[in-house]
Tab-separated table of C-alpha atoms in Angstrom:
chain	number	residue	atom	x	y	z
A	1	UNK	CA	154.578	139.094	33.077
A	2	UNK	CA	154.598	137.743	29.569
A	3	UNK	CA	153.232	140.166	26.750
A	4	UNK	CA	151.416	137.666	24.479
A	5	UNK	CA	147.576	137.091	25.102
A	6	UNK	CA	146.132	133.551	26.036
A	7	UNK	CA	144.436	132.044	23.084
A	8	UNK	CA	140.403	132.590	22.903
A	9	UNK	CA	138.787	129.729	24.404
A	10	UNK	CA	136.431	127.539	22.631
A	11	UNK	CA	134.652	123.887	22.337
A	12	UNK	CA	131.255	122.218	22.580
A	13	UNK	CA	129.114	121.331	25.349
A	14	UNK	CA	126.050	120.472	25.859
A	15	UNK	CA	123.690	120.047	29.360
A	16	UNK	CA	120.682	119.200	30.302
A	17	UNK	CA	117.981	120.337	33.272
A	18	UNK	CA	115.517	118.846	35.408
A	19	UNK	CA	113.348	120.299	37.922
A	20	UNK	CA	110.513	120.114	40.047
A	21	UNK	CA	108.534	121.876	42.623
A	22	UNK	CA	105.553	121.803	45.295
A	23	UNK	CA	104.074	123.407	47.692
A	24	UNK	CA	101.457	122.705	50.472
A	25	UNK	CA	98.966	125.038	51.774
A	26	UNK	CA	101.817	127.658	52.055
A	27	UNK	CA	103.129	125.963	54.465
A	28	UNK	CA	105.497	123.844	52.920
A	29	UNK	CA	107.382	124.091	50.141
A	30	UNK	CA	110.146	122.170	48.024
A	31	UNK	CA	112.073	122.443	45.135
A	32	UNK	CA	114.622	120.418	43.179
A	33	UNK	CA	116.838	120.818	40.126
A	34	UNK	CA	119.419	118.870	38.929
A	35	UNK	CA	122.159	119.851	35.542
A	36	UNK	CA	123.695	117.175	34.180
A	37	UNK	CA	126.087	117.835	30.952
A	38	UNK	CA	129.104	117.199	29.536
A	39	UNK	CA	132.062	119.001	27.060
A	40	UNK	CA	132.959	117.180	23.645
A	41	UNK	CA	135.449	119.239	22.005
A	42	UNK	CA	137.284	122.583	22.321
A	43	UNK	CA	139.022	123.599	25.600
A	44	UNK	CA	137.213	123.231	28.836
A	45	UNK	CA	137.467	127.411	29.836
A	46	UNK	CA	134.898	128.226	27.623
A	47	UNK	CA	132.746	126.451	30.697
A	48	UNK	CA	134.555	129.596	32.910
A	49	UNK	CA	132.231	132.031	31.232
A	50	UNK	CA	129.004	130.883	31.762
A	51	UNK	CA	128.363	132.164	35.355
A	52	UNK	CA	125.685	129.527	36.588
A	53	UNK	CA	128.926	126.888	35.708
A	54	UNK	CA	132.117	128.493	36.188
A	55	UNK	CA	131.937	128.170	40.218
A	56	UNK	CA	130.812	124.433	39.841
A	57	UNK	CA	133.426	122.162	41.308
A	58	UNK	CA	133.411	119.678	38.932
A	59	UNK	CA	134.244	123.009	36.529
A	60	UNK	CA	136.657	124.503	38.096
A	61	UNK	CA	138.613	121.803	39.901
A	62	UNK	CA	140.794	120.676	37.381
A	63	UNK	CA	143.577	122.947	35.479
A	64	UNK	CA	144.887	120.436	33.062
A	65	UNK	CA	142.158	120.927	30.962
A	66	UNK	CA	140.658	117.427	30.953
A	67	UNK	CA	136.964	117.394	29.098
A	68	UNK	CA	134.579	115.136	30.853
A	69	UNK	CA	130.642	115.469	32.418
A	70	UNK	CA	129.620	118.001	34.819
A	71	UNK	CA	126.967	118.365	37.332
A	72	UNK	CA	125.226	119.920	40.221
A	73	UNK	CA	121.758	119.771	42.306
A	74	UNK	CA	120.147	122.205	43.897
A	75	UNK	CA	117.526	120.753	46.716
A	76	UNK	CA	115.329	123.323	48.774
A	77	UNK	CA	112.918	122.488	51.043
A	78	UNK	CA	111.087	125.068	53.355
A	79	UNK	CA	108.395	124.785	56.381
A	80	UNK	CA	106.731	128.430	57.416
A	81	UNK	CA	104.602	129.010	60.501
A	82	UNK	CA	103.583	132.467	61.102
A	83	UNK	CA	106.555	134.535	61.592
A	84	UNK	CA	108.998	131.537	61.655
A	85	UNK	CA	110.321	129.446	58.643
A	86	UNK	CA	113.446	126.924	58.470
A	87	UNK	CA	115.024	125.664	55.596
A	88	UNK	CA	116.900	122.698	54.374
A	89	UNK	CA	118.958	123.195	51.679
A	90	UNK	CA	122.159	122.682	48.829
A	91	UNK	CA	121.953	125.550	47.147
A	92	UNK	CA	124.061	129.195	46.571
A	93	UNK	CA	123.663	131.207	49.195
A	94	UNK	CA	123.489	134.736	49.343
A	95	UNK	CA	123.887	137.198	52.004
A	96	UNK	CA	123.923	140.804	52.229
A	97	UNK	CA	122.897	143.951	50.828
A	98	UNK	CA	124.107	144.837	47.184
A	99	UNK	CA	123.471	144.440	43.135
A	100	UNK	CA	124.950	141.497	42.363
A	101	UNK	CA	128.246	140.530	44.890
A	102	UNK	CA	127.614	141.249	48.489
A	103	UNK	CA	130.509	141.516	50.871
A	104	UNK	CA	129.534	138.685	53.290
A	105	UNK	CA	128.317	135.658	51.216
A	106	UNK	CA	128.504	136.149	47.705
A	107	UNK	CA	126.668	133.341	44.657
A	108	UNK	CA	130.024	133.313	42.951
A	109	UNK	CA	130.906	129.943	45.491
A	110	UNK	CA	130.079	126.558	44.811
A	111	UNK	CA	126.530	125.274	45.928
A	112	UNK	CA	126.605	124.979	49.671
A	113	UNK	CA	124.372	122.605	51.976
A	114	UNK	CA	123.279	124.631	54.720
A	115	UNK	CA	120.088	124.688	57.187
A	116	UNK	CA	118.443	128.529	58.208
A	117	UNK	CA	116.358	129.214	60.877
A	118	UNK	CA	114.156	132.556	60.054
A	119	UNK	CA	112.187	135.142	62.078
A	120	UNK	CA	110.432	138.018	59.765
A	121	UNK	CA	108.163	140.549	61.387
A	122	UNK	CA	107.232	143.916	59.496
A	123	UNK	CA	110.229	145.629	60.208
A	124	UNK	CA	112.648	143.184	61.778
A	125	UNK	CA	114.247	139.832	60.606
A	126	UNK	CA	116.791	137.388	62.387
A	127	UNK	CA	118.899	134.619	60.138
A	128	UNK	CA	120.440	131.912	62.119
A	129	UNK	CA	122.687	129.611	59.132
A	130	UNK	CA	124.946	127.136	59.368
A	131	UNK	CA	126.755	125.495	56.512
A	132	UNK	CA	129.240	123.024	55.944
A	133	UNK	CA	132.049	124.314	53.178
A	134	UNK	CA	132.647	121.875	50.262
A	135	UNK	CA	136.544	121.088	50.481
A	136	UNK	CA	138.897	120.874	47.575
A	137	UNK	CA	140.166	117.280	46.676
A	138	UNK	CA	142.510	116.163	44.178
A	139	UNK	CA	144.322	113.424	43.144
A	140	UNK	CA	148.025	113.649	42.654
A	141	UNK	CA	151.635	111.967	42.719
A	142	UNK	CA	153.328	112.231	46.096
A	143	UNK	CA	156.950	112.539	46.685
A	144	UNK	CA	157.773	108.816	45.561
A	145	UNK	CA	155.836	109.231	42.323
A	146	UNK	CA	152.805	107.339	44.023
A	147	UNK	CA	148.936	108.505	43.788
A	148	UNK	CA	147.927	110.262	46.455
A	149	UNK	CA	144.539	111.766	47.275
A	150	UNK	CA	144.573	115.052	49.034
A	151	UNK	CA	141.552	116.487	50.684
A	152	UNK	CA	141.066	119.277	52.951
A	153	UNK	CA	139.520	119.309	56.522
A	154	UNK	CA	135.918	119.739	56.956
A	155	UNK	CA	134.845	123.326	57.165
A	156	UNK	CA	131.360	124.591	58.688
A	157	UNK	CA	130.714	128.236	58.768
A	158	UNK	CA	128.008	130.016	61.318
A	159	UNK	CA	126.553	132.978	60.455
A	160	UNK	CA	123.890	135.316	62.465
A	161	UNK	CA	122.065	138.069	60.964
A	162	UNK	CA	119.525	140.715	61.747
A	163	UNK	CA	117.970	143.338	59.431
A	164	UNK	CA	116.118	146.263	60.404
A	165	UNK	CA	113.627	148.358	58.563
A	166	UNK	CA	112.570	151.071	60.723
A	167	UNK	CA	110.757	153.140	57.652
A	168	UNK	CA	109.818	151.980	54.028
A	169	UNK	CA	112.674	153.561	52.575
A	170	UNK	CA	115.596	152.786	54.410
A	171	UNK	CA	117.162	149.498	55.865
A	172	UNK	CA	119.981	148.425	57.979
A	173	UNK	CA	121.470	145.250	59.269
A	174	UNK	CA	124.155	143.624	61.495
A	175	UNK	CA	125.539	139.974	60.713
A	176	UNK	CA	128.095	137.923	62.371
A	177	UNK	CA	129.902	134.469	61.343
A	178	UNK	CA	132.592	132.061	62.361
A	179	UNK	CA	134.461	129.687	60.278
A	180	UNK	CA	136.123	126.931	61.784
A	181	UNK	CA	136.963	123.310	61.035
A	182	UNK	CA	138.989	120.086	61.840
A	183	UNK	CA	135.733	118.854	64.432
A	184	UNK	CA	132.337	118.564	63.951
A	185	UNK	CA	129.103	120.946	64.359
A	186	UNK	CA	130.271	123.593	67.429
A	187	UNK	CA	127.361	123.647	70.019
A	188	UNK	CA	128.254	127.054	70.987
A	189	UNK	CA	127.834	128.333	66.932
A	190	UNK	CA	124.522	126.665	66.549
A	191	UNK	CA	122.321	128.876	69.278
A	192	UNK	CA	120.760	131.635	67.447
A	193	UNK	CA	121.117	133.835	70.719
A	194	UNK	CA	124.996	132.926	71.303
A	195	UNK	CA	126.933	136.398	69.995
A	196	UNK	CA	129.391	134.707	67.665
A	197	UNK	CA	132.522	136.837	68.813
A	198	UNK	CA	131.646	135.642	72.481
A	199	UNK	CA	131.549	132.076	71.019
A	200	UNK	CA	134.931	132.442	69.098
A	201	UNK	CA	136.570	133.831	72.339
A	202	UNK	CA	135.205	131.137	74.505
A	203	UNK	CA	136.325	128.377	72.776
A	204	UNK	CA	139.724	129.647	72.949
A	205	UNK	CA	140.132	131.678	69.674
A	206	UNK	CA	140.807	128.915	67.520
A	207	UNK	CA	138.572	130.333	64.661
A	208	UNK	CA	138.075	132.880	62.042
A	209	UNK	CA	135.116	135.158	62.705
A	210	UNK	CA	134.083	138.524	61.001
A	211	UNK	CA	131.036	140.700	60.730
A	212	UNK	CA	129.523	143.276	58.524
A	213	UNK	CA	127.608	146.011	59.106
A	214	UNK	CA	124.922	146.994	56.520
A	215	UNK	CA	122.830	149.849	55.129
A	216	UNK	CA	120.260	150.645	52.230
A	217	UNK	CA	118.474	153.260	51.018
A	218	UNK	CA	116.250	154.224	48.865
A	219	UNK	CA	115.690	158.149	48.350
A	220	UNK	CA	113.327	158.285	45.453
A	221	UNK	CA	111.450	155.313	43.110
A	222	UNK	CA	113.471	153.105	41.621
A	223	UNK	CA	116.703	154.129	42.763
A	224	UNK	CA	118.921	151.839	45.720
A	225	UNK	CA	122.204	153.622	47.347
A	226	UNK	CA	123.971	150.693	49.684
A	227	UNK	CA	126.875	150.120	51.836
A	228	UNK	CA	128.681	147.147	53.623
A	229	UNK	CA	131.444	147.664	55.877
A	230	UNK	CA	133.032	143.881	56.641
A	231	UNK	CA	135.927	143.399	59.364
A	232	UNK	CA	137.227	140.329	59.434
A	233	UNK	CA	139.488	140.337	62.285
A	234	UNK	CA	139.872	143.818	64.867
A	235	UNK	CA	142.242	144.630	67.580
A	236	UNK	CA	141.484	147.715	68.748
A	237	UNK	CA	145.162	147.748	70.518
A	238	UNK	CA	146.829	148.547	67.443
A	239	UNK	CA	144.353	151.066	65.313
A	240	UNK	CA	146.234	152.659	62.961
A	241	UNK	CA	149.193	150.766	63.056
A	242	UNK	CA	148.696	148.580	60.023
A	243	UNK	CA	148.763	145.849	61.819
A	244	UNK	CA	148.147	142.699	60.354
A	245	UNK	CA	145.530	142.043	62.942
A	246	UNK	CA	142.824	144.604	61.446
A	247	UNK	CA	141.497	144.087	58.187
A	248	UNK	CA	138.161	145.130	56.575
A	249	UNK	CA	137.362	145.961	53.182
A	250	UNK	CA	134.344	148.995	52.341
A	251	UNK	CA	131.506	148.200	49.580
A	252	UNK	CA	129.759	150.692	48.135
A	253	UNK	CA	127.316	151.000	45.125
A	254	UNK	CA	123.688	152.296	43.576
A	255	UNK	CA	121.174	150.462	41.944
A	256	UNK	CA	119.105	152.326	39.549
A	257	UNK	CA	115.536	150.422	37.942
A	258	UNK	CA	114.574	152.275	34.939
A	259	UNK	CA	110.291	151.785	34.154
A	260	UNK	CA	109.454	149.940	30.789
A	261	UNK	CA	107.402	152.194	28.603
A	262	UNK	CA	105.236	151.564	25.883
């Protein structure tokens, strides 16, 4: 590892936002926003700190440090009837229980297009999402010095979730997803009441699934103690054995809301 420090980034940029929103008898709902800017001078990392820009793709995608325009929409639109809801959407999506970075689907990724199917009672609420993942695409020089574009397969990811909130101050939920890729939308991944383990194993383990289990509580006002446990692949054969085919990662935090005075 080299000693010296990378130089302090700098430059100007400048972007620009438009947005707009309705809604219809509660029912219906829709919102749109759109950034377009652009970087004039400096070096195009100073765009890395901003954290509403620094996931964008056409932010991160290039390391050479090329300045140039950037952009990104976010398009939302929502239908509720009674206990159900869907949504259509590009936007970041977040799932799971913590501050800022939850285990399962975190807002530090690119804006996703996704639809959600929703049930909420009082105490109980079901998530059914699917998504397709953006792929990374470049343009480079192949072997014989020719321009090539290179471009991943498609991606989708399923997810199921259900939280549970037996009593006011405590909250706990179960969600399950699949990622999987080089075909098109899996039937099996897009019922709602299809276990997506069973699902992966059924279609002949050809896919990456994981699941998290969730909890939250909330012992006095104004303070939040959660906990994710995520496993992304488990053979209980070899528990304990370090085997490559168990791995899960623990998070673990407290949220503390302090009231304004005066």
């Amino acid at each position: 590892r080299s000693s010296e420090q990378e130089p302090t980034a700098s430059g100007v940029s400048r972007s620009a936002r438009l947005t707009f929103e309705a809604s219809w008898r509660d029912r219906i709902g829709l919102y749109t926003s759109t950034i377009n800017g652009a970087q004039f001078t400096g070096d195009t990392r100073v765009l890395l700190a901003d954290p509403l820009l620094a996931p964008l793709y056409f932010v991160s995608r290039d390391s050479s440090n090329v300045q140039g325009p950037f952009d990104q929409s976010t398009a939302v639109v929502r239908g509720i009837a009674g206990p159900f809801w869907a949504e259509l959407a590009n936007a970041r999506l977040t799932v799971g229980t913590s501050a800022d970075a939850p285990l399962a689907v975190s807002d530090t990724a690119d804006y996703l297009p996704f639809v959600r199917l929703g049930l909420r009672t009082r105490s109980v609420r079901v998530q059914a999402i699917h998504a397709a993942l953006s792929s990374r695409s470049r343009t480079d020089l192949d072997e014989n010095g020719n321009e090539a574009f290179f471009d991943s397969p498609e991606r989708f990811m399923a997810m199921h979730r259900r939280d549970v909130q037996p009593a006011g101050w405590s909250s706990a939920a179960f969600t399950e997803a699949v990622i999987y890729g080089r075909r098109g939308p899996e039937l099996a991944y897009l019922n709602p009441l299809f276990p997506v383990e069973a699902a992966e194993h059924a279609l002949w383990d050809r896919d990456n699934a994981f699941f998290t289990l969730e909890t939250s509580v909330r012992p006095i006002r104004g303070v939040e103690l959660y906990g994710t446990w995520l496993v992304d692949d488990l053979a209980t054969a070899t528990l304990g054995d370090a085997s490559y085919g168990n791995k899960w990662a623990i998070q673990a935090g407290a949220q503390i809301t302090v009231p304004r005075t005066g």
